Tab-separated table of C-alpha atoms and ligand atoms in Angstrom:
chain	number	residue	atom	x	y	z
A	205	MET	CA	199.465	171.775	60.917
A	206	LEU	CA	197.783	174.008	63.466
A	207	ASN	CA	198.113	177.677	64.005
A	208	ILE	CA	198.868	179.252	67.350
A	209	ILE	CA	199.231	182.931	68.105
A	210	PHE	CA	201.022	184.285	71.148
A	211	SER	CA	200.276	187.690	72.537
A	212	ARG	CA	201.919	190.049	75.050
A	213	THR	CA	205.657	189.627	75.275
A	214	PHE	CA	206.017	185.959	74.491
A	215	CYS	CA	207.413	185.421	71.010
A	216	VAL	CA	207.637	182.200	69.076
A	217	PRO	CA	207.262	181.590	65.360
A	218	ALA	CA	203.663	182.343	64.373
A	219	LYS	CA	203.202	178.803	63.081
A	220	THR	CA	203.914	175.937	65.421
A	221	THR	CA	202.880	172.338	65.198
A	222	ILE	CA	200.691	171.494	68.136
A	223	LEU	CA	199.820	167.909	68.871
A	224	ILE	CA	196.847	166.894	70.874
A	225	LYS	CA	198.622	165.265	73.767
A	226	ASN	CA	195.578	163.983	75.549
A	227	VAL	CA	192.293	164.012	73.675
A	228	MET	CA	190.408	163.316	76.861
A	229	TYR	CA	191.040	166.900	77.878
A	230	GLN	CA	190.140	168.391	74.506
A	231	LEU	CA	192.866	171.010	74.787
A	232	PRO	CA	195.091	171.182	71.717
A	233	LEU	CA	198.253	171.853	73.701
A	234	GLN	CA	201.608	170.199	73.168
A	235	LEU	CA	202.921	169.830	76.668
A	236	GLU	CA	206.547	169.504	75.597
A	237	SER	CA	206.714	173.007	74.142
A	238	LEU	CA	204.668	175.225	76.371
A	239	PRO	CA	205.345	178.901	76.943
A	240	PRO	CA	206.215	179.826	80.528
A	241	THR	CA	203.367	179.154	82.937
A	242	PRO	CA	200.955	180.390	84.058
A	243	PHE	CA	199.177	181.556	80.917
A	244	TYR	CA	195.660	181.870	79.547
A	245	PHE	CA	194.941	179.523	76.688
A	246	TYR	CA	192.158	180.465	74.264
A	247	ASP	CA	190.635	178.154	71.694
A	248	LEU	CA	189.496	180.529	68.940
A	249	ASP	CA	187.777	177.690	67.078
A	250	LEU	CA	185.405	177.235	69.999
A	251	LEU	CA	184.923	180.987	70.345
A	252	ASN	CA	184.016	181.221	66.669
A	253	SER	CA	181.632	178.251	66.798
A	254	THR	CA	179.870	179.892	69.736
A	255	LEU	CA	179.593	183.204	67.893
A	256	ASP	CA	178.364	181.445	64.740
A	257	GLU	CA	175.712	179.667	66.785
A	258	VAL	CA	174.453	183.016	68.129
A	259	ASN	CA	174.314	184.437	64.614
A	260	ARG	CA	172.435	181.384	63.373
A	261	LEU	CA	169.864	181.703	66.169
A	262	ILE	CA	169.188	185.426	65.770
A	263	GLU	CA	169.095	185.436	61.977
A	264	GLY	CA	165.899	186.958	60.627
A	265	LYS	CA	164.844	188.227	64.068
A	266	PRO	CA	164.983	191.817	65.307
A	267	PHE	CA	167.638	190.667	67.800
A	268	TRP	CA	170.975	192.451	68.279
A	269	VAL	CA	173.806	191.090	70.399
A	270	HIS	CA	176.252	193.455	72.071
A	271	TYR	CA	179.157	191.547	73.601
A	272	ALA	CA	179.775	192.547	77.235
A	273	VAL	CA	183.427	193.507	76.918
A	274	LYS	CA	183.921	193.322	80.691
A	275	ALA	CA	183.940	189.514	80.423
A	276	ASN	CA	187.146	189.494	78.386
A	277	SER	CA	188.734	192.529	76.769
A	278	ASN	CA	191.749	190.808	75.244
A	279	LEU	CA	192.240	192.413	71.811
A	280	VAL	CA	192.516	189.107	69.930
A	281	ILE	CA	189.209	187.965	71.427
A	282	LEU	CA	187.589	191.338	70.703
A	283	LYS	CA	188.752	191.348	67.090
A	284	ASN	CA	187.209	187.900	66.555
A	285	ILE	CA	183.954	189.139	68.019
A	286	VAL	CA	183.938	192.278	65.846
A	287	SER	CA	184.594	190.167	62.776
A	288	LYS	CA	181.397	188.212	63.482
A	289	GLY	CA	179.293	191.379	63.459
A	290	PHE	CA	178.588	191.849	67.160
A	291	GLY	CA	178.221	195.194	68.923
A	292	ALA	CA	179.785	196.090	72.280
A	293	ASP	CA	178.358	196.633	75.746
A	294	LEU	CA	180.808	198.829	77.656
A	295	VAL	CA	181.146	199.998	81.252
A	296	SER	CA	184.076	202.412	81.324
A	297	GLY	CA	185.920	204.959	79.210
A	298	GLU	CA	188.791	202.492	78.961
A	299	GLU	CA	186.431	199.865	77.574
A	300	ILE	CA	185.189	202.376	74.982
A	301	GLU	CA	188.823	202.944	74.000
A	302	VAL	CA	189.681	199.268	73.711
A	303	ALA	CA	186.468	198.613	71.758
A	304	LEU	CA	187.417	201.375	69.300
A	305	GLU	CA	190.900	199.887	68.990
A	306	ALA	CA	189.412	196.455	68.271
A	307	GLY	CA	187.288	197.932	65.492
A	308	PHE	CA	183.768	198.032	66.977
A	309	SER	CA	181.709	200.733	65.347
A	310	PRO	CA	180.498	203.451	67.777
A	311	SER	CA	177.077	202.959	66.196
A	312	ARG	CA	177.045	199.508	67.870
A	313	MET	CA	178.303	200.651	71.314
A	314	MET	CA	176.115	200.707	74.410
A	315	PHE	CA	177.569	202.385	77.485
A	316	ALA	CA	176.299	201.186	80.875
A	317	GLY	CA	177.412	201.577	84.500
A	318	VAL	CA	176.142	203.309	87.655
A	319	GLY	CA	179.043	205.754	87.990
A	320	LYS	CA	179.885	207.211	84.596
A	321	THR	CA	182.213	210.176	85.055
A	322	ASP	CA	182.047	213.405	83.021
A	323	ARG	CA	185.190	212.333	81.145
A	324	GLU	CA	183.607	209.013	80.201
A	325	ILE	CA	180.318	210.590	79.135
A	326	ASN	CA	182.191	213.119	76.994
A	327	LEU	CA	184.160	210.303	75.390
A	328	GLY	CA	180.881	208.593	74.482
A	329	LEU	CA	179.523	211.875	73.101
A	330	VAL	CA	182.639	212.645	71.044
A	331	HIS	CA	182.402	209.238	69.399
A	332	ASP	CA	178.642	209.486	69.015
A	333	ILE	CA	178.027	206.055	70.548
A	334	ALA	CA	174.695	204.354	69.955
A	335	CYS	CA	173.275	204.614	73.457
A	336	PHE	CA	173.956	205.460	77.103
A	337	ASN	CA	172.203	203.098	79.504
A	338	VAL	CA	171.244	205.503	82.265
A	339	GLU	CA	170.984	204.326	85.854
A	340	SER	CA	169.781	207.398	87.816
A	341	ILE	CA	168.154	210.834	87.606
A	342	PRO	CA	171.409	212.699	88.441
A	343	GLU	CA	173.201	210.788	85.671
A	344	LEU	CA	170.445	211.665	83.194
A	345	GLN	CA	170.800	215.333	84.106
A	346	VAL	CA	174.583	215.281	83.705
A	347	ILE	CA	174.376	213.553	80.301
A	348	ASP	CA	171.835	216.171	79.187
A	349	GLU	CA	174.064	219.015	80.370
A	350	LEU	CA	177.233	217.627	78.752
A	351	ALA	CA	175.415	216.783	75.507
A	352	GLN	CA	174.017	220.298	75.249
A	353	LYS	CA	177.456	221.758	75.933
A	354	ALA	CA	178.870	219.611	73.118
A	355	GLY	CA	176.022	220.607	70.797
A	356	LYS	CA	174.815	217.002	70.638
A	357	VAL	CA	171.808	214.934	71.547
A	358	ALA	CA	172.631	211.797	73.544
A	359	ARG	CA	170.623	208.685	72.848
A	360	VAL	CA	169.719	206.980	76.114
A	361	ALA	CA	167.957	203.906	77.437
A	362	ILE	CA	166.771	203.863	81.027
A	363	ARG	CA	167.974	200.944	83.102
A	364	VAL	CA	165.058	199.587	85.066
A	365	ASN	CA	165.485	197.497	88.183
A	366	PRO	CA	162.722	194.921	87.632
A	367	ASP	CA	163.025	193.410	91.134
A	368	ILE	CA	163.511	189.825	89.952
A	369	ASP	CA	165.715	187.344	91.783
A	370	ALA	CA	167.908	185.563	89.248
A	371	HIS	CA	168.829	182.794	91.744
A	372	THR	CA	172.547	183.193	91.312
A	373	HIS	CA	175.391	184.129	93.709
A	374	SER	CA	174.493	187.243	95.724
A	375	TYR	CA	177.595	189.088	94.452
A	376	ILE	CA	176.383	188.756	90.859
A	377	THR	CA	172.668	189.376	91.475
A	378	THR	CA	171.811	192.804	90.112
A	379	ALA	CA	168.074	193.146	89.747
A	380	THR	CA	166.526	192.895	93.194
A	381	ALA	CA	165.146	196.000	94.887
A	382	ASP	CA	168.170	196.368	97.201
A	383	ASN	CA	170.826	196.345	94.474
A	384	LYS	CA	172.484	199.590	93.426
A	385	PHE	CA	171.606	199.055	89.759
A	386	GLY	CA	168.861	200.701	87.737
A	387	ILE	CA	165.827	202.805	88.535
A	388	SER	CA	162.968	201.371	90.588
A	389	ILE	CA	159.943	200.461	88.502
A	390	GLU	CA	157.659	202.863	90.384
A	391	MET	CA	159.943	205.795	89.522
A	392	LEU	CA	160.029	204.924	85.832
A	393	PRO	CA	157.085	207.058	84.565
A	394	GLN	CA	158.614	210.141	86.166
A	395	VAL	CA	162.085	209.419	84.729
A	396	VAL	CA	160.676	208.728	81.258
A	397	GLU	CA	158.809	212.040	81.357
A	398	MET	CA	161.956	213.828	82.450
A	399	ALA	CA	164.043	212.191	79.693
A	400	GLN	CA	161.485	213.298	77.102
A	401	SER	CA	161.646	216.877	78.311
A	402	LEU	CA	165.441	217.297	78.263
A	403	PRO	CA	166.805	218.899	75.072
A	404	GLY	CA	170.132	217.025	75.193
A	405	ILE	CA	168.446	213.627	75.471
A	406	GLN	CA	166.755	211.336	72.971
A	407	LEU	CA	164.970	208.514	74.747
A	408	MET	CA	165.587	205.285	72.848
A	409	GLY	CA	164.534	202.517	75.150
A	410	LEU	CA	164.471	200.525	78.332
A	411	HIS	CA	167.331	198.439	79.662
A	412	PHE	CA	167.318	195.496	82.088
A	413	HIS	CA	169.923	193.067	83.407
A	414	LEU	CA	169.122	190.363	85.936
A	415	GLY	CA	172.555	189.199	87.040
A	416	SER	CA	175.180	186.764	85.876
A	417	GLN	CA	175.736	182.977	85.642
A	418	ILE	CA	171.967	182.461	85.432
A	419	THR	CA	171.218	178.826	84.711
A	420	LEU	CA	167.418	178.826	85.051
A	421	MET	CA	165.197	180.202	82.307
A	422	GLU	CA	162.390	181.143	84.681
A	423	PRO	CA	163.864	184.549	85.693
A	424	TYR	CA	164.084	185.463	81.994
A	425	ARG	CA	160.461	184.453	81.468
A	426	MET	CA	159.482	186.653	84.406
A	427	LEU	CA	161.484	189.483	82.889
A	428	CYS	CA	159.511	189.124	79.641
A	429	GLU	CA	156.266	189.458	81.602
A	430	ARG	CA	157.507	192.542	83.444
A	431	ILE	CA	158.521	194.130	80.148
A	432	ASN	CA	155.175	193.235	78.515
A	433	SER	CA	153.256	195.054	81.231
A	434	LEU	CA	155.586	198.053	81.053
A	435	LEU	CA	155.099	198.240	77.276
A	436	ASP	CA	151.296	198.068	77.728
A	437	PHE	CA	151.503	200.823	80.339
A	438	PHE	CA	153.582	203.102	78.114
A	439	ASP	CA	151.510	202.342	74.989
A	440	GLY	CA	148.583	203.744	76.980
A	441	ARG	CA	150.573	206.948	77.469
A	442	ASN	CA	151.671	207.083	73.858
A	443	VAL	CA	155.317	206.480	74.750
A	444	HIS	CA	157.102	204.087	72.387
A	445	PHE	CA	160.573	202.630	72.677
A	446	LYS	CA	162.827	201.748	69.761
A	447	ILE	CA	165.045	199.498	71.909
A	448	ILE	CA	164.372	196.913	74.572
A	449	ASP	CA	167.648	195.710	76.061
A	450	VAL	CA	167.418	192.610	78.247
A	451	GLY	CA	171.092	192.500	79.275
A	452	GLY	CA	173.069	189.294	79.552
A	453	GLY	CA	173.691	186.785	82.303
A	454	LEU	CA	173.249	183.432	80.582
A	455	GLY	CA	175.291	180.881	82.554
A	456	VAL	CA	177.691	178.189	81.378
A	457	ASP	CA	178.364	174.632	82.553
A	458	TYR	CA	181.473	174.957	84.733
A	459	ALA	CA	181.297	171.294	85.783
A	460	ASN	CA	181.237	169.823	82.259
A	461	PRO	CA	182.910	172.202	79.807
A	462	ASP	CA	183.630	169.431	77.293
A	463	ALA	CA	180.072	168.069	77.337
A	464	ASN	CA	178.615	171.570	77.030
A	465	PRO	CA	181.167	173.793	75.322
A	466	ILE	CA	178.399	176.005	73.911
A	467	PRO	CA	175.749	177.171	76.413
A	468	SER	CA	171.974	176.837	75.998
A	469	LEU	CA	171.714	179.744	73.604
A	470	GLU	CA	168.747	178.286	71.740
A	471	GLN	CA	166.694	177.925	74.907
A	472	PHE	CA	167.698	181.440	75.944
A	473	PHE	CA	166.685	183.187	72.710
A	474	ASP	CA	163.519	181.054	72.499
A	475	ILE	CA	162.288	182.396	75.843
A	476	PHE	CA	162.303	185.915	74.433
A	477	SER	CA	160.851	184.892	71.053
A	478	THR	CA	158.018	183.111	72.832
A	479	HIS	CA	157.215	185.353	75.778
A	480	LEU	CA	158.173	188.917	74.891
A	481	HIS	CA	155.640	190.869	72.849
A	482	LEU	CA	157.816	193.226	70.875
A	483	ARG	CA	156.085	196.097	69.107
A	484	GLU	CA	156.352	196.797	65.373
A	485	GLY	CA	159.881	198.002	64.540
A	486	GLN	CA	161.209	197.433	68.048
A	487	GLN	CA	164.731	196.026	68.440
A	488	LEU	CA	165.603	193.515	71.140
A	489	HIS	CA	169.155	193.885	72.436
A	490	PHE	CA	171.199	191.338	74.384
A	491	GLU	CA	174.449	191.903	76.271
A	492	LEU	CA	176.013	188.471	76.540
A	493	GLY	CA	179.465	188.192	78.056
A	494	ARG	CA	180.245	184.938	79.850
A	495	ALA	CA	178.144	182.773	77.535
A	496	LEU	CA	180.287	183.787	74.554
A	497	VAL	CA	183.787	183.513	75.995
A	498	ALA	CA	183.927	181.425	79.198
A	499	GLN	CA	184.388	178.000	77.671
A	500	CYS	CA	187.021	178.955	75.113
A	501	GLY	CA	189.563	179.846	77.810
A	502	SER	CA	191.613	177.830	80.281
A	503	LEU	CA	194.190	178.895	82.796
A	504	ILE	CA	197.277	176.710	82.352
A	505	ALA	CA	199.572	176.318	85.356
A	506	ARG	CA	202.445	174.138	86.508
A	507	VAL	CA	202.678	172.231	89.773
A	508	VAL	CA	205.377	173.831	91.905
A	509	TYR	CA	205.125	171.416	94.821
A	510	VAL	CA	203.036	168.540	96.090
A	511	LYS	CA	202.937	168.820	99.854
A	512	GLU	CA	201.508	166.658	102.588
A	513	ASN	CA	200.277	167.900	105.967
A	514	ARG	CA	198.718	165.934	108.810
A	515	ASN	CA	195.234	165.783	107.234
A	516	LYS	CA	195.671	166.789	103.636
A	517	LYS	CA	197.701	166.650	100.488
A	518	PHE	CA	198.113	169.901	98.596
A	519	VAL	CA	198.901	170.543	94.962
A	520	ILE	CA	200.508	173.978	94.824
A	521	LEU	CA	200.290	175.650	91.410
A	522	ASP	CA	202.172	178.612	89.995
A	523	ALA	CA	198.776	180.261	89.296
A	524	GLY	CA	196.367	181.448	91.940
A	525	MET	CA	193.678	183.976	92.721
A	526	THR	CA	195.781	186.628	90.993
A	527	GLN	CA	195.130	184.859	87.678
A	528	LEU	CA	191.607	183.594	88.367
A	529	VAL	CA	189.813	185.194	91.295
A	530	ARG	CA	186.387	183.585	90.796
A	531	PRO	CA	186.875	180.712	93.269
A	532	ALA	CA	188.154	183.063	95.988
A	533	LEU	CA	185.553	185.759	95.333
A	534	TYR	CA	182.379	183.837	94.508
A	535	GLN	CA	183.150	180.334	95.827
A	536	ALA	CA	183.061	179.311	92.169
A	537	HIS	CA	184.347	175.929	91.095
A	538	HIS	CA	186.117	175.462	87.783
A	539	LEU	CA	186.975	172.001	86.494
A	540	ILE	CA	190.584	171.129	87.379
A	541	GLN	CA	192.575	168.715	85.203
A	542	ASN	CA	196.072	167.300	85.400
A	543	LEU	CA	197.055	167.355	81.730
A	544	SER	CA	200.335	165.525	82.329
A	545	ALA	CA	198.790	162.411	83.823
A	546	ALA	CA	198.039	159.280	81.825
A	547	HIS	CA	194.369	158.331	81.455
A	548	ASP	CA	194.663	155.255	83.560
A	549	SER	CA	196.857	156.612	86.349
A	550	GLU	CA	195.888	155.970	89.952
A	551	THR	CA	194.205	158.808	91.779
A	552	ASP	CA	194.492	160.535	95.119
A	553	VAL	CA	192.658	163.368	96.895
A	554	TYR	CA	194.197	166.851	96.952
A	555	ASP	CA	193.398	170.451	97.716
A	556	VAL	CA	194.535	172.415	94.675
A	557	VAL	CA	195.842	175.806	95.739
A	558	GLY	CA	197.719	178.838	94.453
A	559	PRO	CA	200.871	180.443	95.843
A	560	ILE	CA	199.241	183.635	97.177
A	561	CYS	CA	199.385	184.516	100.881
A	562	GLU	CA	195.627	184.203	101.388
A	563	SER	CA	193.717	181.202	102.706
A	564	SER	CA	191.036	181.762	100.083
A	565	ASP	CA	193.582	181.106	97.334
A	566	VAL	CA	192.143	177.654	96.621
A	567	PHE	CA	190.908	176.312	93.272
A	568	GLY	CA	189.434	173.139	94.705
A	569	HIS	CA	189.034	171.226	97.967
A	570	ASN	CA	189.267	167.426	98.075
A	571	GLU	CA	189.754	167.008	94.341
A	572	GLN	CA	190.062	163.430	93.129
A	573	LEU	CA	192.975	163.681	90.697
A	574	PRO	CA	195.574	161.445	89.107
A	575	ILE	CA	198.649	161.028	91.330
A	576	THR	CA	200.341	164.363	90.826
A	577	HIS	CA	204.025	165.320	90.687
A	578	ARG	CA	206.067	168.485	90.735
A	579	GLY	CA	206.215	169.890	87.191
A	580	ASP	CA	202.854	168.497	86.032
A	581	ILE	CA	200.716	170.809	83.907
A	582	PHE	CA	197.226	171.670	85.134
A	583	ALA	CA	194.283	173.263	83.343
A	584	ILE	CA	191.677	175.270	85.209
A	585	ARG	CA	188.875	175.229	82.695
A	586	SER	CA	186.175	177.731	81.658
A	587	ALA	CA	188.439	180.660	82.506
A	588	GLY	CA	187.681	182.691	79.379
A	589	ALA	CA	185.199	184.978	81.117
A	590	TYR	CA	186.126	187.088	84.147
A	591	GLY	CA	189.570	185.438	84.309
A	592	GLU	CA	192.162	187.563	82.550
A	593	VAL	CA	190.126	190.761	83.038
A	594	MET	CA	190.042	190.295	86.811
A	595	ALA	CA	193.720	189.379	87.168
A	596	SER	CA	195.666	191.426	89.684
A	597	ARG	CA	199.270	192.127	90.544
A	598	TYR	CA	198.792	191.276	94.234
A	599	ASN	CA	202.030	189.968	95.765
A	600	MET	CA	203.705	191.864	92.897
A	601	ARG	CA	203.047	188.967	90.567
A	602	ALA	CA	203.384	189.618	86.829
A	603	LEU	CA	200.281	189.443	84.658
A	604	PRO	CA	200.413	186.274	82.572
A	605	GLN	CA	200.489	186.182	78.814
A	606	SER	CA	197.760	184.790	76.567
A	607	VAL	CA	198.095	182.061	73.985
A	608	PHE	CA	195.609	181.540	71.176
A	609	TYR	CA	194.876	178.434	69.196
A	610	ARG	CA	193.221	178.328	65.789
A	611	SER	CA	193.091	175.311	63.507
B	846	LLP	N1	175.102	193.708	81.071
B	846	LLP	C1	175.299	194.274	82.278
B	846	LLP	C2	174.599	195.510	82.592
B	846	LLP	C3	176.147	193.680	83.220
B	846	LLP	O1	176.317	194.232	84.415
B	846	LLP	C4	176.798	192.453	82.902
B	846	LLP	C5	177.699	191.793	83.847
B	846	LLP	C6	176.574	191.902	81.626
B	846	LLP	C7	175.713	192.553	80.741
B	846	LLP	C8	177.227	190.628	81.170
B	846	LLP	O2	176.837	189.563	81.988
B	846	LLP	P1	177.224	188.055	81.571
B	846	LLP	O3	176.501	187.739	80.263
B	846	LLP	O4	178.696	188.000	81.385
B	846	LLP	O5	176.770	187.234	82.703
B	846	LLP	N2	182.765	188.792	87.715
B	846	LLP	C9	181.566	188.016	87.851
B	846	LLP	C10	180.485	188.438	86.870
B	846	LLP	C11	180.130	189.893	86.980
B	846	LLP	C12	179.096	190.318	85.953
B	846	LLP	C13	178.934	191.791	85.940
B	846	LLP	N3	177.971	192.276	84.993
B	846	LLP	C14	181.918	186.536	87.715
B	846	LLP	O6	183.057	186.196	87.493
B	846	LLP	O7	181.035	185.689	87.853
């Protein structure tokens, strides 16, 4: 007997027997009794194993993980993450609100983002959140002003742009000198001095984030070296930081989600244990998003038509870039599986596309897939991060529901 929870408007009895139709695909879905497609399918067992692995690896270390809520802000996912003791990394007032609703403690909330509005800053102040990650001098001044007005002192960390290339897609590279994020390293002494002089500000630390879907460890090692020299520099000036926040960005294996359902968390934390020279009493914060939630989610869609043109065969799904924009926006490739096909069925080559009126609405070109028919069920894997949260209503399409599995 397995347990499945449906959210949004779809209602079925809370307990349903789910059979594993096709173990090759590792998705515990019973194809005969699916909710209407498309939908996001989340395996909470995998989510929880991933979270447990993080907790195992950071145990006994001064490491704190704040989940980057932007990766997936579905309440069921958030509640699981809260229950495992994680904090929250937030980038909007709305994210603060949803994090409160999910049960995150404000004392474990970090608020980042280059364009925090007065309303959002006040919301953070009212709830007395742990820290604002500040990205510019004007923002620092506004936080000081609003904190003083509210009779509070805002805890802040300064986001430093360390000028390190994370070797990932240019749209998700954040730490090179030309990106809009953070404060240039050469301006840092001046900004630190300013933060120390403002009555509404308590300077807590330094914040960094290299980018996203980072699969090499070398950029993180370089980050450790940058931070070590900054700490030496500030030690010399008698400035000490309680928090060092190294952001998130750890990548996942989009090509082989079943072989690598949990990312290289051990390697990732080891880099910091080995190369970063934390000072006595200093906390090291991480803001992992994708690494925690990507692999537990799949987008499930149905084949509307199989169509043949002069040069190509197309599989047209009832899900597209409105449900998962990553392929259209970042040329990302997610593993595509025909869940209805038998293991030994013959294959053919197809472009797998969505129904949206955009030529970029393609999940995969020249995919070798089992012979596919109208009505077949497809999974687009590793859709748990930046899938549901980036869904849009373009073409007036409804937002899909989410389905959760727990054994
Ligand atoms: N901290 C900061 C300051 C960030 O900007 C981000 C992500 C994270 C943490 C979490 O990064 P993660 O661990 O998830 O890589 N939509 C894109 C990814 C955008 C990431 C934005 N910032 C995608 O689908 O690839």
